[in-house]
Amino acid sequence: MPDLLQTPFRKFHEQHGAKFVEFAGWEMPLHYGSVIEEHQQCRNSGALFDVSHMGRISVTGRHARKFLETVLTRKVTDMEEKQCRYSMVCNASGGVLDDVIVYRFDDHWILVVNASNRLKLLAHFHDVIGREDMTVRLEDLTPKTAMVALQGPKVMEKIGEFSKEIPTLKKYRFTLKNLMILKMTVSRTGYTGEDGVEIMMGANMASMAVKLLLKDASAPDAVIKPAGLGARDTLRLEAGMPLYGHELTEDTDPLSAGLGFAVSLDKHEAVEGQPLVPRFIGQDALEKLAADGPPKELIGLKLDGKRTPRQDGDVMKDDASIGAVTSGCLSPTLGVPIAMAYVPRGAVSAGDTLRVAVGAQYAEAQVVELPFYKAT
Amino acid sequence: MSTPAPTPTDRRYLDSHEWHKPEDDGTVTIGISNFAVEELTDITYVEVSKDSGAIKAGETFGEIESVKATSDLFCGIDGEVVEVNQAVIDAPETINRDPYGQGWLIRVKPTDPGQLESLKSTADYDAANA
């Protein structure tokens, strides 16, 4: 594969028999033998995902806070040190440019962004900084850092062997850790519907870190085994989490996507004891959408049979086409095909029977609440 | 992970990755290559839409689905479909385990046994997918 970026874990992937795939300009492991087994490994025990392809952008400077409040749909001013928060970056029409996680450190911020949107966002951010004449320094940390996600019900116990503190972290909190000589940022976050952590570290420490964490990964009963992007996709889909390019696009607003919790339309309102917060890009459009109601809604579907619905697959109610599938898979946990799809808002209710294109045919599908899967 | 199985030399191949193996009874068994299986990853569904009657070279006889993609299945010879591997339809993962044996899909009685020679040899198929 020509000119693809490689992560610091490339050798590790090869040693574990990875099948590689191009993703957003990166050569990434799709799986190490079986997507379904890696999915089950994550649900039942623990999985390690290389997510170094995701963009990591540090934000510093006198106007860093004001800048973030301008580009993010969610408030950062009230965030505490070592807290992280999921947010949208929107365009002026309220369309989603990216969904990101913002980390607050003592003297700087880090944005973790989708690999496919890293360069687009950097251009957007520089544009905003120039237009608003802010003093902000952005540094793209992606090439010199690495990132892994450890996810699964047995992960926190395993991590407890290295650090007593990490298992005490609350969701969306992080800590800075020195394991031996490794400096890491460890946050209790993830994209699988399981408990776990995501870890950022220097690129030159990546191979030592996986050796430490995955000493016994090759053993059949290893607690944590590597998993690829294939399993990451089926896991997040079961957990009802959106994927940029599928559920989220520049033509989709976050309210239609069911992500109203990540849009704070009142964050510019003055709060005593807090610095002023400017309005954010897209706020006008999203206020109007919130008042009128968003045009469409994201629904969950469970299909009859064993066929897999795919992105753009037709969704029919009675004999009319009403929408399209954004993501689908044969759910490894539930054993039935599942999909997310956009339909006009209010067009269907949970329990309705629709029909969804699978290959050249249609399968009956029940409208269900999202998520499809919740960890117990 | 195990090393990939070598491509068997007792059969012929289509560019679309279906193998065609001449049997002693004169029929031809059709399945998909290990290369195709590795590309598809875990196979979740097989449908044979053409389960009997006349079939022509280049015609589709069904669809195969994996966690990754849905693909058509092509027949490389003229003839008559005489058998379908129901075990694979019931348990599609059989193809992942044994693509060249138990993972076969259909059996065709060829109109002209010599037609098989027009398909790719093992060496040519391997070279095309190296």
Coordinates of C-alpha atoms in Angstrom, one line a residue:
Chain A
M1 CA 0.0 0.0 0.0
P2 CA 1.8 3.1 -1.2
D3 CA 2.4 6.2 0.9
L4 CA 0.2 5.1 3.8
L5 CA 1.0 6.4 7.3
Q6 CA 2.0 3.7 9.8
T7 CA 1.5 3.8 13.5
P8 CA 4.3 3.0 16.1
F9 CA 2.6 -0.4 16.6
R10 CA 3.1 -1.5 13.1
K11 CA 5.6 -4.2 14.1
F12 CA 3.4 -5.4 16.9
H13 CA 0.5 -5.9 14.4
E14 CA 2.7 -7.8 12.0
Q15 CA 3.9 -10.1 14.8
H16 CA 0.3 -10.9 15.7
G17 CA -0.7 -11.7 12.1
A18 CA -2.7 -8.6 11.3
K19 CA -4.6 -8.2 8.1
F20 CA -4.1 -4.6 7.2
V21 CA -6.6 -2.1 5.6
E22 CA -6.3 1.5 4.4
F23 CA -8.2 3.8 6.7
A24 CA -8.1 7.6 6.3
G25 CA -4.6 7.5 4.9
W26 CA -3.3 5.0 7.5
E27 CA -2.4 1.4 7.2
M28 CA -4.3 -0.1 10.1
P29 CA -5.1 -3.7 11.4
L30 CA -8.5 -4.7 10.2
H31 CA -8.3 -7.9 12.3
Y32 CA -5.8 -10.5 13.5
G33 CA -7.7 -13.6 12.3
S34 CA -11.4 -13.1 13.1
V35 CA -13.4 -9.9 13.6
I36 CA -16.1 -11.9 15.5
E37 CA -13.6 -13.5 17.9
E38 CA -12.0 -10.1 18.6
H39 CA -15.5 -8.6 19.2
Q40 CA -16.3 -11.4 21.7
Q41 CA -12.9 -11.0 23.4
C42 CA -13.7 -7.4 24.0
R43 CA -17.3 -8.1 25.3
N44 CA -16.1 -11.0 27.5
S45 CA -12.6 -10.1 28.7
G46 CA -10.4 -7.4 27.2
A47 CA -9.2 -6.1 23.9
L48 CA -6.4 -3.7 22.9
F49 CA -7.0 -1.4 19.9
D50 CA -4.3 0.7 18.2
V51 CA -6.0 4.1 17.8
S52 CA -2.9 6.0 17.0
H53 CA -4.4 7.1 13.7
M54 CA -6.8 9.4 15.6
G55 CA -5.7 13.0 15.6
R56 CA -4.2 14.5 18.7
I57 CA -4.0 18.3 18.7
S58 CA -2.7 20.4 21.6
V59 CA -4.2 23.8 22.1
T60 CA -2.3 26.5 24.1
G61 CA -2.1 30.3 24.2
R62 CA -3.9 33.2 25.8
H63 CA -7.1 32.6 24.0
A64 CA -7.1 28.8 24.1
R65 CA -10.3 28.6 26.2
K66 CA -12.1 31.2 24.1
F67 CA -11.1 29.4 20.9
L68 CA -12.4 26.1 22.2
E69 CA -15.7 27.7 23.3
T70 CA -16.0 29.1 19.7
V71 CA -15.5 25.8 17.9
L72 CA -17.0 23.3 20.3
T73 CA -20.7 22.8 20.9
R74 CA -20.1 21.9 24.5
K75 CA -18.8 24.1 27.3
V76 CA -15.2 23.7 28.4
T77 CA -15.0 26.7 30.8
D78 CA -16.4 24.8 33.7
M79 CA -14.2 21.7 33.1
E80 CA -11.8 20.7 35.8
E81 CA -8.2 19.7 35.3
K82 CA -8.0 16.0 34.3
Q83 CA -11.5 16.0 33.0
C84 CA -12.5 15.2 29.4
R85 CA -15.7 15.8 27.5
Y86 CA -17.3 14.6 24.2
S87 CA -18.3 17.4 21.9
M88 CA -19.2 18.3 18.3
V89 CA -17.4 20.7 16.0
C90 CA -20.0 22.2 13.7
N91 CA -20.0 24.4 10.6
A92 CA -22.2 27.6 10.5
S93 CA -25.2 25.6 9.2
G94 CA -25.0 23.3 12.3
G95 CA -23.6 20.4 10.2
V96 CA -21.1 18.2 12.0
L97 CA -17.4 18.8 11.0
D98 CA -16.3 16.2 13.6
D99 CA -17.0 14.6 16.9
V100 CA -14.1 15.0 19.3
I101 CA -13.0 14.5 22.9
V102 CA -11.4 17.5 24.6
Y103 CA -9.0 16.9 27.5
R104 CA -8.2 19.7 30.0
F105 CA -4.7 19.6 31.4
D106 CA -3.2 22.1 33.9
D107 CA -1.8 24.5 31.3
H108 CA -3.1 23.2 27.9
W109 CA -5.9 21.3 26.2
I110 CA -5.8 18.3 23.9
L111 CA -8.4 17.5 21.3
V112 CA -8.7 13.9 20.1
V113 CA -10.3 14.0 16.7
N114 CA -11.2 11.5 13.9
A115 CA -8.3 10.4 11.7
S116 CA -10.4 11.2 8.6
N117 CA -11.0 14.8 9.8
R118 CA -7.7 15.8 11.3
L119 CA -6.4 17.9 8.4
K120 CA -9.8 19.4 7.7
L121 CA -10.2 20.4 11.3
L122 CA -6.7 21.9 11.5
A123 CA -7.5 24.1 8.5
H124 CA -10.9 25.1 10.1
F125 CA -9.2 25.9 13.4
H126 CA -6.5 28.0 11.8
D127 CA -9.2 29.8 9.8
V128 CA -11.1 30.6 13.0
I129 CA -8.0 31.8 14.9
G130 CA -7.1 34.1 12.0
R131 CA -10.6 35.5 11.5
E132 CA -11.1 36.2 15.2
D133 CA -7.5 37.4 15.7
M134 CA -6.9 35.1 18.7
T135 CA -3.6 34.1 20.2
V136 CA -3.8 30.4 20.1
R137 CA -1.1 27.8 19.3
L138 CA -2.2 24.5 17.8
E139 CA 0.3 21.6 17.7
D140 CA -0.5 18.4 15.8
L141 CA 0.9 15.8 18.2
T142 CA -0.3 12.9 16.1
P143 CA 3.0 11.9 14.4
K144 CA 5.0 11.9 17.6
T145 CA 2.5 10.2 19.9
A146 CA 0.7 6.9 20.0
M147 CA -2.7 5.9 21.4
V148 CA -4.3 2.7 22.4
A149 CA -7.7 1.8 23.8
L150 CA -8.0 -1.1 26.3
Q151 CA -11.7 -2.1 26.5
G152 CA -13.6 -4.9 28.2
P153 CA -15.0 -6.0 31.5
K154 CA -11.7 -7.4 32.8
V155 CA -9.5 -4.5 31.7
M156 CA -9.7 -2.4 34.9
E157 CA -8.7 -5.3 37.1
K158 CA -5.7 -6.0 34.8
I159 CA -4.7 -2.3 34.9
G160 CA -5.0 -2.4 38.6
E161 CA -1.9 -4.6 38.6
F162 CA 0.1 -1.6 37.3
S163 CA -1.7 1.2 39.0
K164 CA -4.0 1.4 42.0
E165 CA -5.2 4.8 40.9
I166 CA -6.5 4.1 37.4
P167 CA -9.4 1.8 38.4
T168 CA -10.6 4.6 40.7
L169 CA -11.0 7.1 37.9
K170 CA -14.5 8.2 37.1
K171 CA -15.9 8.1 33.6
Y172 CA -14.5 10.9 31.4
R173 CA -11.7 11.6 33.9
F174 CA -8.0 11.1 33.2
T175 CA -4.7 11.0 35.0
L176 CA -1.1 11.3 34.1
K177 CA 0.9 8.1 34.9
N178 CA 4.5 7.2 35.0
L179 CA 4.9 3.4 34.5
M180 CA 8.6 2.7 34.7
I181 CA 9.9 5.4 32.5
L182 CA 6.7 5.6 30.4
K183 CA 4.7 8.9 30.7
M184 CA 1.1 8.3 29.8
T185 CA -2.3 10.1 29.8
V186 CA -4.9 7.5 30.8
S187 CA -8.6 8.4 30.5
R188 CA -11.6 6.3 31.4
T189 CA -13.2 6.6 27.9
G190 CA -13.9 4.3 25.0
Y191 CA -15.8 3.5 21.9
T192 CA -17.0 -0.1 22.5
G193 CA -19.8 0.1 25.1
E194 CA -17.5 -1.6 27.6
D195 CA -15.6 -0.2 30.5
G196 CA -11.9 0.6 29.9
V197 CA -9.3 3.2 29.2
E198 CA -7.7 5.1 26.4
I199 CA -4.0 5.8 26.7
M200 CA -1.9 8.5 25.0
M201 CA 1.9 8.2 25.1
G202 CA 5.1 9.1 23.2
A203 CA 5.5 7.3 19.9
N204 CA 8.9 6.0 21.0
M205 CA 7.4 4.3 24.1
A206 CA 4.7 2.5 22.2
S207 CA 6.4 -0.9 21.8
M208 CA 7.5 -1.0 25.4
A209 CA 4.0 -0.2 26.5
V210 CA 2.4 -3.0 24.6
K211 CA 5.0 -5.4 25.9
L212 CA 4.1 -4.4 29.4
L213 CA 0.3 -4.5 28.9
L214 CA 0.2 -7.6 26.7
K215 CA 2.9 -9.9 28.1
D216 CA 0.7 -12.9 27.5
A217 CA -1.4 -11.8 24.5
S218 CA -0.5 -14.9 22.5
A219 CA -1.8 -17.3 25.1
P220 CA -5.3 -18.6 24.2
D221 CA -6.7 -17.5 27.6
A222 CA -5.0 -14.1 27.7
V223 CA -7.1 -11.4 29.5
I224 CA -6.3 -8.8 26.9
K225 CA -5.8 -9.6 23.2
P226 CA -5.3 -7.3 20.2
A227 CA -8.4 -6.4 18.2
G228 CA -8.7 -4.5 14.9
L229 CA -10.8 -1.9 13.3
G230 CA -13.4 -4.5 12.2
A231 CA -14.3 -5.4 15.8
R232 CA -14.1 -1.7 16.8
D233 CA -16.8 -1.0 14.2
T234 CA -19.2 -3.8 15.3
L235 CA -18.6 -3.0 19.0
R236 CA -19.4 0.7 18.6
L237 CA -22.5 -0.1 16.4
E238 CA -23.9 -2.4 19.1
A239 CA -23.3 0.3 21.6
G240 CA -25.2 2.8 19.4
M241 CA -22.3 5.1 19.0
P242 CA -22.0 7.2 15.8
L243 CA -19.1 6.9 13.4
Y244 CA -18.1 9.9 11.3
G245 CA -18.8 9.4 7.6
H246 CA -21.8 7.2 8.6
E247 CA -24.1 8.6 11.2
L248 CA -22.3 12.0 11.2
T249 CA -21.5 14.2 8.2
E250 CA -21.3 17.8 7.3
D251 CA -24.9 17.6 6.1
T252 CA -26.1 16.0 9.4
D253 CA -26.8 18.0 12.5
P254 CA -26.1 16.6 16.0
L255 CA -29.7 16.9 17.1
S256 CA -30.9 14.6 14.3
A257 CA -28.2 12.2 15.3
G258 CA -29.6 12.0 18.9
L259 CA -26.5 13.8 20.3
G260 CA -28.4 16.7 21.9
F261 CA -26.5 16.0 25.1
A262 CA -23.3 17.1 23.3
V263 CA -24.8 20.5 22.3
S264 CA -25.1 23.1 25.0
L265 CA -27.3 25.9 23.5
D266 CA -27.2 27.9 26.8
K267 CA -23.4 27.7 27.4
H268 CA -22.9 31.4 26.4
E269 CA -25.2 32.5 29.3
A270 CA -23.3 34.2 32.1
V271 CA -22.5 32.2 35.2
E272 CA -21.3 33.9 38.3
G273 CA -17.7 33.3 39.0
Q274 CA -17.0 32.0 35.5
P275 CA -15.3 33.9 32.6
L276 CA -17.6 34.9 29.7
V277 CA -18.2 32.3 27.1
P278 CA -18.7 33.3 23.4
R279 CA -21.4 31.8 21.1
F280 CA -20.1 28.8 19.2
I281 CA -20.0 28.3 15.4
G282 CA -23.3 26.7 14.3
Q283 CA -25.2 27.9 17.4
D284 CA -27.7 30.1 15.5
A285 CA -28.5 27.2 13.1
L286 CA -28.8 24.7 16.0
E287 CA -31.0 27.0 18.0
K288 CA -33.4 27.2 15.1
L289 CA -33.3 23.4 14.6
A290 CA -34.0 22.9 18.3
A291 CA -37.0 25.2 18.2
D292 CA -38.4 23.8 14.9
G293 CA -37.4 20.2 15.6
P294 CA -34.6 18.5 13.6
P295 CA -35.6 17.2 10.1
K296 CA -34.6 13.6 10.7
E297 CA -33.9 11.1 13.4
L298 CA -31.5 8.2 13.9
I299 CA -33.2 4.9 14.6
G300 CA -32.1 1.4 15.6
L301 CA -33.3 -1.6 13.5
K302 CA -33.2 -5.3 14.2
L303 CA -33.7 -7.4 11.1
D304 CA -35.1 -10.8 10.5
G305 CA -32.8 -13.4 8.9
K306 CA -29.0 -13.4 8.9
R307 CA -28.3 -10.9 6.1
T308 CA -26.2 -7.8 6.7
P309 CA -27.6 -4.4 6.0
R310 CA -25.1 -1.9 4.5
Q311 CA -24.6 1.8 4.4
D312 CA -27.0 3.6 2.1
G313 CA -29.4 0.5 2.1
D314 CA -33.0 1.5 1.4
V315 CA -35.4 1.7 4.3
M316 CA -39.1 1.2 3.4
K317 CA -42.3 1.8 5.4
D318 CA -45.4 0.3 3.8
D319 CA -44.5 0.7 0.2
A320 CA -42.6 4.0 0.4
S321 CA -38.9 4.6 0.8
I322 CA -38.4 6.7 3.9
G323 CA -34.7 6.6 4.7
A324 CA -31.4 4.9 4.4
V325 CA -29.1 2.8 6.5
T326 CA -26.0 4.5 7.9
S327 CA -24.3 1.4 9.4
G328 CA -25.1 -2.3 9.7
C329 CA -23.7 -5.6 10.8
L330 CA -24.7 -9.1 11.9
S331 CA -24.4 -8.3 15.6
P332 CA -21.9 -10.8 17.2
T333 CA -23.5 -10.3 20.6
L334 CA -27.2 -10.5 19.7
G335 CA -26.9 -12.9 16.8
V336 CA -29.2 -10.9 14.6
P337 CA -28.5 -8.2 11.9
I338 CA -28.7 -4.7 13.3
A339 CA -28.6 -1.3 11.7
M340 CA -28.8 2.4 12.3
A341 CA -30.7 4.5 9.8
Y342 CA -32.0 8.0 9.3
V343 CA -35.8 8.5 8.7
P344 CA -37.9 11.7 8.8
R345 CA -38.5 12.7 12.4
G346 CA -41.6 11.2 13.8
A347 CA -42.1 8.8 10.9
V348 CA -41.7 5.7 12.9
S349 CA -42.0 4.5 16.5
A350 CA -40.3 1.7 18.5
G351 CA -42.0 -1.6 17.6
D352 CA -42.9 -0.6 14.0
T353 CA -42.1 -3.1 11.3
L354 CA -40.1 -1.7 8.3
R355 CA -38.3 -3.3 5.4
V356 CA -34.6 -2.9 4.8
A357 CA -32.5 -3.7 1.7
V358 CA -30.1 -6.6 2.1
G359 CA -28.3 -7.4 -1.1
A360 CA -30.9 -7.6 -3.9
Q361 CA -33.7 -8.3 -1.4
Y362 CA -35.6 -6.7 1.5
A363 CA -35.8 -8.1 5.0
E364 CA -38.4 -7.2 7.7
A365 CA -37.0 -5.0 10.5
Q366 CA -38.2 -3.9 13.9
V367 CA -37.6 -0.4 15.1
V368 CA -35.9 -0.6 18.4
E369 CA -34.4 1.8 21.0
L370 CA -30.7 2.6 20.8
P371 CA -28.3 1.3 22.0
F372 CA -28.6 -2.3 20.9
Y373 CA -26.3 -3.4 23.7
K374 CA -25.5 -2.1 27.2
A375 CA -22.8 -3.5 29.4
T376 CA -24.3 -4.9 32.6
Chain B
M1 CA -2.3 -16.8 12.9
S2 CA -1.6 -19.8 10.7
T3 CA 0.1 -19.5 7.4
P4 CA -2.3 -19.4 4.5
A5 CA -3.1 -22.7 2.8
P6 CA -1.4 -23.2 -0.5
T7 CA -3.7 -22.8 -3.5
P8 CA -4.6 -26.4 -4.7
T9 CA -3.3 -27.4 -8.1
D10 CA -6.2 -29.8 -8.9
R11 CA -8.6 -27.1 -10.0
R12 CA -9.1 -24.0 -12.0
Y13 CA -9.9 -20.4 -11.0
L14 CA -11.9 -17.3 -12.0
D15 CA -10.6 -13.8 -11.5
S16 CA -13.5 -13.4 -9.1
H17 CA -11.9 -16.1 -6.9
E18 CA -14.2 -19.1 -7.4
W19 CA -12.4 -22.4 -7.7
H20 CA -13.7 -25.1 -10.1
K21 CA -12.6 -28.7 -9.3
P22 CA -13.2 -31.6 -11.7
E23 CA -14.5 -34.6 -9.8
D24 CA -14.1 -38.3 -10.7
D25 CA -17.8 -38.6 -11.6
G26 CA -17.5 -35.9 -14.2
T27 CA -19.1 -33.1 -12.2
V28 CA -17.3 -29.9 -11.2
T29 CA -17.4 -28.6 -7.6
I30 CA -17.3 -24.8 -7.1
G31 CA -16.1 -22.9 -4.1
I32 CA -14.2 -19.7 -3.2
S33 CA -10.4 -19.4 -2.7
N34 CA -8.6 -18.8 0.5
F35 CA -7.5 -15.4 -0.9
A36 CA -11.2 -14.4 -1.2
V37 CA -11.9 -15.8 2.3
E38 CA -9.1 -13.7 3.7
E39 CA -10.3 -10.6 1.9
L40 CA -13.9 -11.2 3.1
T41 CA -12.9 -12.1 6.7
D42 CA -15.6 -13.9 8.8
I43 CA -18.3 -15.2 6.5
T44 CA -21.8 -14.7 8.0
Y45 CA -24.2 -15.6 5.2
V46 CA -24.4 -17.7 2.0
E47 CA -27.2 -17.7 -0.4
V48 CA -27.4 -20.0 -3.4
S49 CA -30.1 -18.5 -5.7
K50 CA -29.4 -20.9 -8.5
D51 CA -29.8 -24.3 -6.8
S52 CA -30.8 -26.4 -9.8
G53 CA -31.2 -26.3 -13.6
A54 CA -29.1 -24.8 -16.4
I55 CA -26.3 -22.3 -15.7
K56 CA -24.0 -20.4 -18.0
A57 CA -20.4 -19.3 -17.7
G58 CA -20.4 -15.8 -16.2
E59 CA -23.7 -16.2 -14.5
T60 CA -24.1 -15.6 -10.7
F61 CA -25.4 -18.4 -8.6
G62 CA -25.7 -16.7 -5.3
E63 CA -24.3 -14.2 -2.8
I64 CA -21.8 -14.4 0.0
E65 CA -21.6 -12.0 3.0
S66 CA -19.0 -11.3 5.6
V67 CA -18.6 -8.8 8.4
K68 CA -16.9 -6.7 5.7
A69 CA -18.8 -7.0 2.4
T70 CA -21.5 -8.6 0.2
S71 CA -20.2 -10.3 -3.0
D72 CA -21.8 -12.1 -5.9
L73 CA -20.8 -15.7 -6.6
F74 CA -19.9 -16.6 -10.2
C75 CA -20.0 -19.8 -12.2
G76 CA -17.2 -20.2 -14.8
I77 CA -18.7 -23.0 -17.0
D78 CA -21.9 -23.9 -18.8
G79 CA -23.9 -26.8 -17.3
E80 CA -26.5 -27.9 -14.9
V81 CA -26.5 -27.3 -11.1
V82 CA -26.9 -30.8 -9.6
E83 CA -26.1 -30.2 -5.9
V84 CA -25.9 -27.4 -3.3
N85 CA -23.9 -27.7 -0.1
Q86 CA -26.6 -27.2 2.5
A87 CA -24.1 -27.6 5.3
V88 CA -22.4 -24.3 4.3
I89 CA -25.7 -22.4 4.1
D90 CA -26.5 -23.6 7.6
A91 CA -23.0 -22.8 8.9
P92 CA -21.3 -20.2 6.7
E93 CA -18.2 -20.2 8.9
T94 CA -17.3 -23.6 7.4
I95 CA -15.9 -21.6 4.5
N96 CA -13.5 -19.8 6.8
R97 CA -12.3 -23.1 8.2
D98 CA -12.0 -25.1 5.0
P99 CA -12.5 -23.1 1.8
Y100 CA -11.1 -25.8 -0.5
G101 CA -12.9 -28.8 1.2
Q102 CA -16.0 -28.8 3.3
G103 CA -16.6 -25.2 2.3
W104 CA -17.6 -26.0 -1.3
L105 CA -20.7 -24.3 -2.6
I106 CA -22.3 -26.0 -5.6
R107 CA -21.7 -28.9 -7.9
V108 CA -22.3 -28.5 -11.7
K109 CA -22.6 -31.1 -14.4
P110 CA -20.6 -29.4 -17.2
T111 CA -21.9 -29.3 -20.8
D112 CA -18.4 -29.4 -22.1
P113 CA -15.7 -30.7 -19.7
G114 CA -13.0 -29.1 -21.8
Q115 CA -14.4 -25.7 -21.0
L116 CA -12.5 -25.8 -17.7
E117 CA -9.3 -25.3 -19.5
S118 CA -10.3 -21.8 -20.3
L119 CA -10.2 -20.8 -16.7
K120 CA -7.0 -19.7 -14.9
S121 CA -4.4 -22.2 -13.8
T122 CA -3.3 -22.2 -10.2
A123 CA 0.0 -20.6 -11.1
D124 CA -1.7 -17.8 -13.1
Y125 CA -4.3 -17.3 -10.3
D126 CA -1.6 -17.1 -7.6
A127 CA 0.4 -14.7 -9.8
A128 CA -2.6 -12.4 -10.3
N129 CA -3.2 -12.2 -6.5
A130 CA 0.4 -12.1 -5.3

